[in-house]
PDB file of C-alpha atoms in Angstrom:
ATOM      1  CA  UNK L 170      99.745 104.505 151.449  1.00 45.00           C
ATOM      2  CA  UNK L 171      98.314 108.252 150.740  1.00 43.00           C
ATOM      3  CA  UNK L 172     101.852 109.143 149.585  1.00 45.00           C
ATOM      4  CA  UNK L 173     102.065 106.649 147.533  1.00 45.00           C
ATOM      5  CA  UNK L 174      98.611 107.223 145.920  1.00 45.00           C
ATOM      6  CA  UNK L 175      99.569 111.085 145.370  1.00 42.00           C
ATOM      7  CA  UNK L 176     102.639 110.212 144.098  1.00 43.00           C
ATOM      8  CA  UNK L 177     101.424 107.719 141.506  1.00 48.00           C
ATOM      9  CA  UNK L 178      98.561 110.510 140.822  1.00 45.00           C
ATOM     10  CA  UNK L 179     101.097 113.144 139.881  1.00 44.00           C
ATOM     11  CA  UNK L 180     102.844 110.736 137.844  1.00 42.00           C
ATOM     12  CA  UNK L 181      99.520 109.493 135.918  1.00 45.00           C
ATOM     13  CA  UNK L 182      98.400 113.168 135.687  1.00 43.00           C
ATOM     14  CA  UNK L 183     102.101 114.096 133.781  1.00 43.00           C
ATOM     15  CA  UNK L 184     101.499 111.325 131.603  1.00 42.00           C
ATOM     16  CA  UNK L 185      98.242 112.007 130.594  1.00 45.00           C
ATOM     17  CA  UNK L 186      99.026 115.710 130.007  1.00 41.00           C
ATOM     18  CA  UNK L 187     102.228 114.546 127.605  1.00 41.00           C
ATOM     19  CA  UNK L 188      99.986 112.334 125.343  1.00 43.00           C
ATOM     20  CA  UNK L 189      97.340 114.883 125.613  1.00 46.00           C
ATOM     21  CA  UNK L 190      99.762 117.032 123.869  1.00 45.00           C
ATOM     22  CA  UNK L 191     101.931 114.571 121.443  1.00 45.00           C
ATOM     23  CA  UNK L 192      99.540 114.930 118.593  1.00 46.00           C
ATOM     24  CA  UNK L 193     100.280 118.633 118.500  1.00 54.00           C
ATOM     25  CA  UNK L 194     104.409 118.313 118.357  1.00 76.00           C
ATOM     26  CA  UNK L 195     104.137 115.263 116.429  1.00 92.00           C
ATOM     27  CA  UNK L 196     102.368 116.930 113.500  1.00 95.00           C
ATOM     28  CA  UNK L 197     104.381 119.711 113.030  1.00 94.00           C
ATOM     29  CA  UNK L 198     107.530 117.570 114.457  1.00 95.00           C
ATOM     30  CA  UNK L 199     107.784 115.253 111.287  1.00 97.00           C
ATOM     31  CA  UNK L 200     106.340 117.606 108.876  1.00 98.00           C
ATOM     32  CA  UNK L 201     108.301 117.322 105.287  1.00 98.00           C
ATOM     33  CA  UNK L 202     107.176 120.696 103.239  1.00 98.00           C
ATOM     34  CA  UNK L 203     106.946 119.926  99.346  1.00 97.00           C
ATOM     35  CA  UNK L 204     105.078 122.693  98.223  1.00 95.00           C
ATOM     36  CA  UNK L 205     106.060 126.169  99.944  1.00 96.00           C
ATOM     37  CA  UNK L 206     102.516 128.311 100.323  1.00 95.00           C
ATOM     38  CA  UNK L 207     103.948 131.174  99.492  1.00 95.00           C
ATOM     39  CA  UNK L 208     104.044 129.605  95.878  1.00 96.00           C
ATOM     40  CA  UNK L 209     100.243 128.224  95.594  1.00 97.00           C
ATOM     41  CA  UNK L 210      98.568 131.086  94.492  1.00 96.00           C
ATOM     42  CA  UNK L 211      95.881 132.608  96.724  1.00 96.00           C
ATOM     43  CA  UNK L 212      92.556 131.051  95.510  1.00 96.00           C
ATOM     44  CA  UNK L 213      93.790 127.844  96.233  1.00 98.00           C
ATOM     45  CA  UNK L 214      95.018 128.627  99.963  1.00 98.00           C
ATOM     46  CA  UNK L 215      92.736 128.097 102.463  1.00 98.00           C
ATOM     47  CA  UNK L 216      91.143 131.068 103.113  1.00 96.00           C
ATOM     48  CA  UNK L 217      90.645 132.876 106.115  1.00 93.00           C
ATOM     49  CA  UNK L 218      87.000 131.876 107.597  1.00 93.00           C
ATOM     50  CA  UNK L 219      87.434 128.922 105.806  1.00 97.00           C
ATOM     51  CA  UNK L 220      87.338 125.518 107.781  1.00 97.00           C
ATOM     52  CA  UNK L 221      89.854 122.892 106.101  1.00 98.00           C
ATOM     53  CA  UNK L 222      88.354 119.067 105.235  1.00 98.00           C
ATOM     54  CA  UNK L 223      89.985 116.926 107.293  1.00 97.00           C
ATOM     55  CA  UNK L 224      89.284 113.077 106.627  1.00 96.00           C
ATOM     56  CA  UNK L 225      90.646 109.520 108.333  1.00 96.00           C
ATOM     57  CA  UNK L 226      91.277 106.853 105.734  1.00 97.00           C
ATOM     58  CA  UNK L 227      91.062 103.296 106.007  1.00 96.00           C
ATOM     59  CA  UNK L 228      93.626 103.159 102.969  1.00 97.00           C
ATOM     60  CA  UNK L 229      95.635 106.052 102.829  1.00 97.00           C
ATOM     61  CA  UNK L 230      97.175 105.239  99.485  1.00 96.00           C
ATOM     62  CA  UNK L 231      94.561 104.953  97.162  1.00 96.00           C
ATOM     63  CA  UNK L 232      92.544 108.231  98.699  1.00 98.00           C
ATOM     64  CA  UNK L 233      96.184 110.014  98.198  1.00 97.00           C
ATOM     65  CA  UNK L 234      95.774 108.991  94.699  1.00 97.00           C
ATOM     66  CA  UNK L 235      92.433 109.803  94.508  1.00 97.00           C
ATOM     67  CA  UNK L 236      92.633 113.143  95.448  1.00 98.00           C
ATOM     68  CA  UNK L 237      96.032 113.766  92.903  1.00 97.00           C
ATOM     69  CA  UNK L 238      93.864 112.341  90.316  1.00 98.00           C
ATOM     70  CA  UNK L 239      91.057 115.127  90.657  1.00 98.00           C
ATOM     71  CA  UNK L 240      93.746 117.774  90.715  1.00 97.00           C
ATOM     72  CA  UNK L 241      94.846 117.911  94.154  1.00 98.00           C
ATOM     73  CA  UNK L 242      98.366 118.869  95.124  1.00 97.00           C
ATOM     74  CA  UNK L 243      99.754 117.518  98.317  1.00 98.00           C
ATOM     75  CA  UNK L 244     101.939 120.201  99.571  1.00 98.00           C
ATOM     76  CA  UNK L 245     103.523 117.910 102.639  1.00 98.00           C
ATOM     77  CA  UNK L 246     103.021 115.432 105.209  1.00 98.00           C
ATOM     78  CA  UNK L 247     103.674 113.920 108.762  1.00 98.00           C
ATOM     79  CA  UNK L 248     104.566 110.593 109.318  1.00 97.00           C
ATOM     80  CA  UNK L 249     105.400 109.079 112.455  1.00 97.00           C
ATOM     81  CA  UNK L 250     105.018 106.129 115.026  1.00 96.00           C
ATOM     82  CA  UNK L 251     104.217 106.642 118.524  1.00 93.00           C
ATOM     83  CA  UNK L 252     101.240 105.902 121.189  1.00 91.00           C
ATOM     84  CA  UNK L 253      97.656 106.980 120.509  1.00 88.00           C
ATOM     85  CA  UNK L 254      97.431 110.428 119.711  1.00 76.00           C
ATOM     86  CA  UNK L 255      93.843 110.677 120.954  1.00 71.00           C
ATOM     87  CA  UNK L 256      94.995 110.238 124.454  1.00 57.00           C
ATOM     88  CA  UNK L 257      92.859 112.058 126.932  1.00 50.00           C
ATOM     89  CA  UNK L 258      91.873 114.099 124.688  1.00 50.00           C
ATOM     90  CA  UNK L 259      89.610 111.975 123.284  1.00 51.00           C
ATOM     91  CA  UNK L 260      88.653 110.843 119.656  1.00 58.00           C
ATOM     92  CA  UNK L 261      88.779 114.346 117.843  1.00 78.00           C
ATOM     93  CA  UNK L 262      92.448 115.187 119.237  1.00 86.00           C
ATOM     94  CA  UNK L 263      94.548 114.182 116.105  1.00 90.00           C
ATOM     95  CA  UNK L 264      91.715 115.674 114.351  1.00 91.00           C
ATOM     96  CA  UNK L 265      91.989 118.974 115.861  1.00 91.00           C
ATOM     97  CA  UNK L 266      95.341 119.274 115.915  1.00 93.00           C
ATOM     98  CA  UNK L 267      95.438 118.803 112.131  1.00 95.00           C
ATOM     99  CA  UNK L 268      92.663 121.209 111.452  1.00 96.00           C
ATOM    100  CA  UNK L 269      94.989 123.091 113.547  1.00 95.00           C
ATOM    101  CA  UNK L 270      97.956 122.740 111.202  1.00 96.00           C
ATOM    102  CA  UNK L 271      95.853 123.067 107.926  1.00 98.00           C
ATOM    103  CA  UNK L 272      95.127 126.472 109.018  1.00 97.00           C
ATOM    104  CA  UNK L 273      98.718 127.379 109.289  1.00 96.00           C
ATOM    105  CA  UNK L 274      99.892 126.050 106.504  1.00 97.00           C
ATOM    106  CA  UNK L 275      97.042 126.988 104.132  1.00 98.00           C
ATOM    107  CA  UNK L 276      95.964 123.221 103.434  1.00 98.00           C
ATOM    108  CA  UNK L 277      92.268 123.303 101.810  1.00 98.00           C
ATOM    109  CA  UNK L 278      92.005 119.345 102.813  1.00 98.00           C
ATOM    110  CA  UNK L 279      94.366 116.735 104.600  1.00 98.00           C
ATOM    111  CA  UNK L 280      93.505 113.041 105.051  1.00 98.00           C
ATOM    112  CA  UNK L 281      95.016 110.849 107.700  1.00 97.00           C
ATOM    113  CA  UNK L 282      95.260 106.884 108.943  1.00 96.00           C
ATOM    114  CA  UNK L 283      96.512 105.135 111.917  1.00 94.00           C
ATOM    115  CA  UNK L 284      97.632 101.568 111.767  1.00 95.00           C
ATOM    116  CA  UNK L 285      98.229  99.439 115.058  1.00 95.00           C
ATOM    117  CA  UNK L 286     101.878  98.279 114.942  1.00 97.00           C
ATOM    118  CA  UNK L 287     102.896  96.840 118.430  1.00 96.00           C
ATOM    119  CA  UNK L 288     102.350  96.900 122.435  1.00 96.00           C
ATOM    120  CA  UNK L 289     105.586  98.273 124.464  1.00 93.00           C
ATOM    121  CA  UNK L 290     105.276  96.710 128.004  1.00 94.00           C
ATOM    122  CA  UNK L 291     108.192  97.843 130.724  1.00 92.00           C
ATOM    123  CA  UNK L 292     108.257  98.923 134.753  1.00 92.00           C
ATOM    124  CA  UNK L 293     108.859 102.126 135.852  1.00 86.00           C
ATOM    125  CA  UNK L 294     110.217 103.337 139.516  1.00 89.00           C
ATOM    126  CA  UNK L 295     108.384 105.826 141.733  1.00 89.00           C
ATOM    127  CA  UNK L 296     110.343 108.192 144.328  1.00 92.00           C
ATOM    128  CA  UNK L 297     108.567 107.550 147.868  1.00 92.00           C
ATOM    129  CA  UNK L 298     109.462 109.904 150.388  1.00 93.00           C
ATOM    130  CA  UNK L 299     109.420 108.833 154.025  1.00 92.00           C
ATOM    131  CA  UNK L 300     109.802 110.574 156.794  1.00 93.00           C
ATOM    132  CA  UNK L 301     111.044 109.343 160.310  1.00 91.00           C
ATOM    133  CA  UNK L 302     110.568 111.203 163.584  1.00 92.00           C
ATOM    134  CA  UNK L 303     112.843 110.135 167.175  1.00 89.00           C
ATOM    135  CA  UNK L 304     113.493 111.619 170.797  1.00 91.00           C
ATOM    136  CA  UNK L 305     116.612 112.138 171.785  1.00 87.00           C
ATOM    137  CA  UNK L 306     117.742 111.481 174.927  1.00 87.00           C
ATOM    138  CA  UNK L 307     117.224 114.813 175.937  1.00 88.00           C
ATOM    139  CA  UNK L 308     113.921 114.775 174.831  1.00 88.00           C
ATOM    140  CA  UNK L 309     114.356 116.691 171.845  1.00 92.00           C
ATOM    141  CA  UNK L 310     112.365 115.552 168.423  1.00 93.00           C
ATOM    142  CA  UNK L 311     114.265 115.251 165.269  1.00 91.00           C
ATOM    143  CA  UNK L 312     113.785 113.999 161.703  1.00 92.00           C
ATOM    144  CA  UNK L 313     115.191 112.945 158.654  1.00 91.00           C
ATOM    145  CA  UNK L 314     113.777 111.583 155.237  1.00 94.00           C
ATOM    146  CA  UNK L 315     114.218 108.313 153.447  1.00 94.00           C
ATOM    147  CA  UNK L 316     113.702 107.642 149.759  1.00 93.00           C
ATOM    148  CA  UNK L 317     112.365 103.980 148.589  1.00 91.00           C
ATOM    149  CA  UNK L 318     110.771 103.003 145.426  1.00 91.00           C
ATOM    150  CA  UNK L 319     107.686 101.521 144.374  1.00 91.00           C
ATOM    151  CA  UNK L 320     107.716  99.550 141.188  1.00 91.00           C
ATOM    152  CA  UNK L 321     104.720 100.236 138.389  1.00 91.00           C
ATOM    153  CA  UNK L 322     104.572  98.429 135.066  1.00 92.00           C
ATOM    154  CA  UNK L 323     103.221  99.923 131.840  1.00 88.00           C
ATOM    155  CA  UNK L 324     101.739  98.926 128.455  1.00 93.00           C
ATOM    156  CA  UNK L 325     101.510 101.254 125.454  1.00 92.00           C
ATOM    157  CA  UNK L 326     100.135 100.685 122.416  1.00 94.00           C
ATOM    158  CA  UNK L 327     101.829 102.017 118.899  1.00 95.00           C
ATOM    159  CA  UNK L 328     100.847 103.442 115.587  1.00 96.00           C
ATOM    160  CA  UNK L 329     101.754 104.442 112.069  1.00 96.00           C
ATOM    161  CA  UNK L 330     100.368 107.799 111.329  1.00 96.00           C
ATOM    162  CA  UNK L 331     100.430 109.410 108.467  1.00 97.00           C
ATOM    163  CA  UNK L 332      98.730 112.647 107.144  1.00 98.00           C
ATOM    164  CA  UNK L 333      98.642 114.191 103.990  1.00 98.00           C
ATOM    165  CA  UNK L 334      97.938 117.814 103.420  1.00 98.00           C
ATOM    166  CA  UNK L 335      96.299 119.107 100.080  1.00 98.00           C
ATOM    167  CA  UNK L 336      95.359 122.338  98.272  1.00 98.00           C
ATOM    168  CA  UNK L 337      93.725 122.010  94.674  1.00 98.00           C
ATOM    169  CA  UNK L 338      95.253 123.380  91.174  1.00 97.00           C
ATOM    170  CA  UNK L 339      94.075 126.469  89.942  1.00 95.00           C
ATOM    171  CA  UNK L 340      91.760 126.402  87.008  1.00 93.00           C
ATOM    172  CA  UNK L 341      94.658 127.828  84.428  1.00 91.00           C
ATOM    173  CA  UNK L 342      96.269 124.953  85.210  1.00 91.00           C
ATOM    174  CA  UNK L 343      93.211 122.328  84.678  1.00 92.00           C
ATOM    175  CA  UNK L 344      92.387 124.262  81.238  1.00 90.00           C
ATOM    176  CA  UNK L 345      95.520 123.529  80.230  1.00 90.00           C
ATOM    177  CA  UNK L 346      95.653 121.077  77.075  1.00 92.00           C
ATOM    178  CA  UNK L 347      97.441 118.178  78.096  1.00 93.00           C
ATOM    179  CA  UNK L 348      97.643 114.304  78.347  1.00 97.00           C
ATOM    180  CA  UNK L 349      96.653 114.103  81.835  1.00 97.00           C
ATOM    181  CA  UNK L 350      98.993 112.702  83.855  1.00 97.00           C
ATOM    182  CA  UNK L 351     101.388 112.909  86.105  1.00 97.00           C
ATOM    183  CA  UNK L 352     104.457 110.320  85.791  1.00 97.00           C
ATOM    184  CA  UNK L 353     108.160 109.987  87.116  1.00 97.00           C
ATOM    185  CA  UNK L 354     111.489 107.585  86.079  1.00 98.00           C
ATOM    186  CA  UNK L 355     112.043 104.216  86.507  1.00 97.00           C
ATOM    187  CA  UNK L 356     113.198 103.347  89.582  1.00 96.00           C
ATOM    188  CA  UNK L 357     115.477 100.034  90.006  1.00 96.00           C
ATOM    189  CA  UNK L 358     112.461  97.887  90.747  1.00 95.00           C
ATOM    190  CA  UNK L 359     111.001  99.081  88.005  1.00 95.00           C
ATOM    191  CA  UNK L 360     113.878  98.362  85.267  1.00 96.00           C
ATOM    192  CA  UNK L 361     114.265  94.945  87.137  1.00 96.00           C
ATOM    193  CA  UNK L 362     111.046  93.796  86.678  1.00 93.00           C
ATOM    194  CA  UNK L 363     110.463  95.375  83.173  1.00 94.00           C
ATOM    195  CA  UNK L 364     114.100  94.147  81.847  1.00 95.00           C
ATOM    196  CA  UNK L 365     114.707  97.447  80.670  1.00 96.00           C
ATOM    197  CA  UNK L 366     116.345 100.945  81.338  1.00 97.00           C
ATOM    198  CA  UNK L 367     114.085 103.770  79.202  1.00 98.00           C
ATOM    199  CA  UNK L 368     110.486 104.629  79.806  1.00 98.00           C
ATOM    200  CA  UNK L 369     108.416 106.501  82.245  1.00 98.00           C
ATOM    201  CA  UNK L 370     106.352 105.157  84.605  1.00 98.00           C
ATOM    202  CA  UNK L 371     102.333 106.628  85.238  1.00 98.00           C
ATOM    203  CA  UNK L 372     101.882 107.387  88.432  1.00 97.00           C
ATOM    204  CA  UNK L 373      98.283 109.550  88.388  1.00 97.00           C
ATOM    205  CA  UNK L 374      95.944 109.462  85.769  1.00 98.00           C
ATOM    206  CA  UNK L 375      93.625 112.789  85.454  1.00 98.00           C
ATOM    207  CA  UNK L 376      89.794 112.631  86.086  1.00 97.00           C
ATOM    208  CA  UNK L 377      88.454 112.955  82.683  1.00 96.00           C
ATOM    209  CA  UNK L 378      91.981 113.856  80.739  1.00 97.00           C
ATOM    210  CA  UNK L 379      92.587 112.098  77.583  1.00 97.00           C
ATOM    211  CA  UNK L 380      95.147 109.576  79.171  1.00 98.00           C
ATOM    212  CA  UNK L 381      91.933 108.834  81.262  1.00 98.00           C
ATOM    213  CA  UNK L 382      89.436 108.353  78.460  1.00 97.00           C
ATOM    214  CA  UNK L 383      92.112 106.566  76.804  1.00 97.00           C
ATOM    215  CA  UNK L 384      91.929 104.351  79.408  1.00 97.00           C
ATOM    216  CA  UNK L 385      95.505 104.843  80.992  1.00 98.00           C
ATOM    217  CA  UNK L 386      97.072 103.583  83.660  1.00 97.00           C
ATOM    218  CA  UNK L 387      98.902 103.645  87.516  1.00 96.00           C
ATOM    219  CA  UNK L 388     101.638 101.749  86.803  1.00 97.00           C
ATOM    220  CA  UNK L 389     101.591 101.422  83.088  1.00 98.00           C
ATOM    221  CA  UNK L 390     105.152 102.515  81.465  1.00 98.00           C
ATOM    222  CA  UNK L 391     105.285 104.543  78.303  1.00 98.00           C
ATOM    223  CA  UNK L 392     107.505 104.237  76.035  1.00 98.00           C
ATOM    224  CA  UNK L 393     107.283 106.003  72.572  1.00 98.00           C
ATOM    225  CA  UNK L 394     105.144 109.170  71.710  1.00 98.00           C
ATOM    226  CA  UNK L 395     104.156 109.771  68.291  1.00 97.00           C
ATOM    227  CA  UNK L 396     107.338 107.606  66.997  1.00 97.00           C
ATOM    228  CA  UNK L 397     109.416 109.279  69.431  1.00 97.00           C
ATOM    229  CA  UNK L 398     111.020 107.061  71.879  1.00 98.00           C
ATOM    230  CA  UNK L 399     110.720 108.340  75.546  1.00 98.00           C
ATOM    231  CA  UNK L 400     113.749 107.692  77.114  1.00 98.00           C
ATOM    232  CA  UNK L 401     112.875 109.379  80.827  1.00 98.00           C
ATOM    233  CA  UNK L 402     111.081 112.483  82.424  1.00 98.00           C
ATOM    234  CA  UNK L 403     113.271 114.857  80.421  1.00 97.00           C
ATOM    235  CA  UNK L 404     112.428 113.256  77.099  1.00 97.00           C
ATOM    236  CA  UNK L 405     108.767 112.710  77.928  1.00 97.00           C
ATOM    237  CA  UNK L 406     108.761 117.093  78.589  1.00 97.00           C
ATOM    238  CA  UNK L 407     110.297 117.677  75.444  1.00 96.00           C
ATOM    239  CA  UNK L 408     108.281 115.514  73.292  1.00 96.00           C
ATOM    240  CA  UNK L 409     104.870 116.839  74.958  1.00 96.00           C
ATOM    241  CA  UNK L 410     105.751 120.711  74.970  1.00 94.00           C
ATOM    242  CA  UNK L 411     105.334 119.989  71.438  1.00 93.00           C
ATOM    243  CA  UNK L 412     101.572 119.121  71.113  1.00 94.00           C
ATOM    244  CA  UNK L 413      98.462 121.722  71.514  1.00 94.00           C
ATOM    245  CA  UNK L 414      94.946 120.883  71.606  1.00 95.00           C
ATOM    246  CA  UNK L 415      93.215 118.887  69.136  1.00 95.00           C
ATOM    247  CA  UNK L 416      96.416 117.373  68.322  1.00 97.00           C
ATOM    248  CA  UNK L 417      96.528 113.337  67.587  1.00 96.00           C
ATOM    249  CA  UNK L 418      99.121 111.641  69.966  1.00 97.00           C
ATOM    250  CA  UNK L 419      99.995 107.735  69.572  1.00 98.00           C
ATOM    251  CA  UNK L 420     101.562 106.240  73.362  1.00 98.00           C
ATOM    252  CA  UNK L 421     102.929 102.831  73.239  1.00 98.00           C
ATOM    253  CA  UNK L 422     103.033 101.974  76.711  1.00 98.00           C
ATOM    254  CA  UNK L 423     103.857  98.658  78.729  1.00 98.00           C
ATOM    255  CA  UNK L 424     100.989  97.084  80.995  1.00 97.00           C
ATOM    256  CA  UNK L 425     101.656  93.703  82.448  1.00 95.00           C
ATOM    257  CA  UNK L 426     104.891  92.963  80.782  1.00 93.00           C
ATOM    258  CA  UNK L 427     102.609  93.368  77.574  1.00 96.00           C
ATOM    259  CA  UNK L 428     103.130  96.609  75.084  1.00 97.00           C
ATOM    260  CA  UNK L 429      99.768  97.737  73.933  1.00 97.00           C
ATOM    261  CA  UNK L 430      98.934 101.011  72.547  1.00 97.00           C
ATOM    262  CA  UNK L 431      96.556 104.312  72.613  1.00 97.00           C
ATOM    263  CA  UNK L 432      95.441 107.044  70.227  1.00 97.00           C
ATOM    264  CA  UNK L 433      93.589 110.179  71.238  1.00 97.00           C
ATOM    265  CA  UNK L 434      93.785 113.738  70.828  1.00 96.00           C
ATOM    266  CA  UNK L 435      94.604 116.286  73.221  1.00 96.00           C
ATOM    267  CA  UNK L 436      92.248 118.856  74.932  1.00 93.00           C
TER     268      UNK L 436
END
């Protein structure tokens, strides 16, 4: 009985150690780099003695949009499905690991989310060594061992984890006259929904930008600027590269299936 308890304790300690160390490998193992920190201006990186800000999010997509619209760029992200990252390390275990990784990557801010997905149950076997003794006909004592196995059950909750790492844009970028959006080409789902192949989709509207005050919104599809058709991202960049501060802009876009128009000045 004592041996059984001892073996079970060893097994549980190993499991607890594994769980407590999982977040280190998970955040790093599943990291995807989008922007090498070496290419980020030094004033935008985490300073040597600075503590990064780490936030837990209930709505990761909304908070991601909020950060981007406030002139923060994503330099990388981690995403995975696994058991509870806090494990025996307490509630701050995952947050501490994200903070440590921010310092490694030079990120000033990180946001993360944890969403329950499922519970996995099963059975594992624990080996038990049994010692046996006997006395032969000459009175000598001998021993031998046999192994038996004890079945134990487990139940593990699993979660989806998403972590995004940010640095701010530098002031010179923020102050460059611009419309004030991030954008992307239409994907196949957009084309089916809109029943058109040309245009660009507004992905982010920067706070206090010309687009912000003109009430352009995420999801709007820009199809024309100053009378020039916008075919794709390349066309948009070509047209807007000619614009300067105080230039007037007329944009035609599609929102909720209807064509709309906005007029404003670049600043």
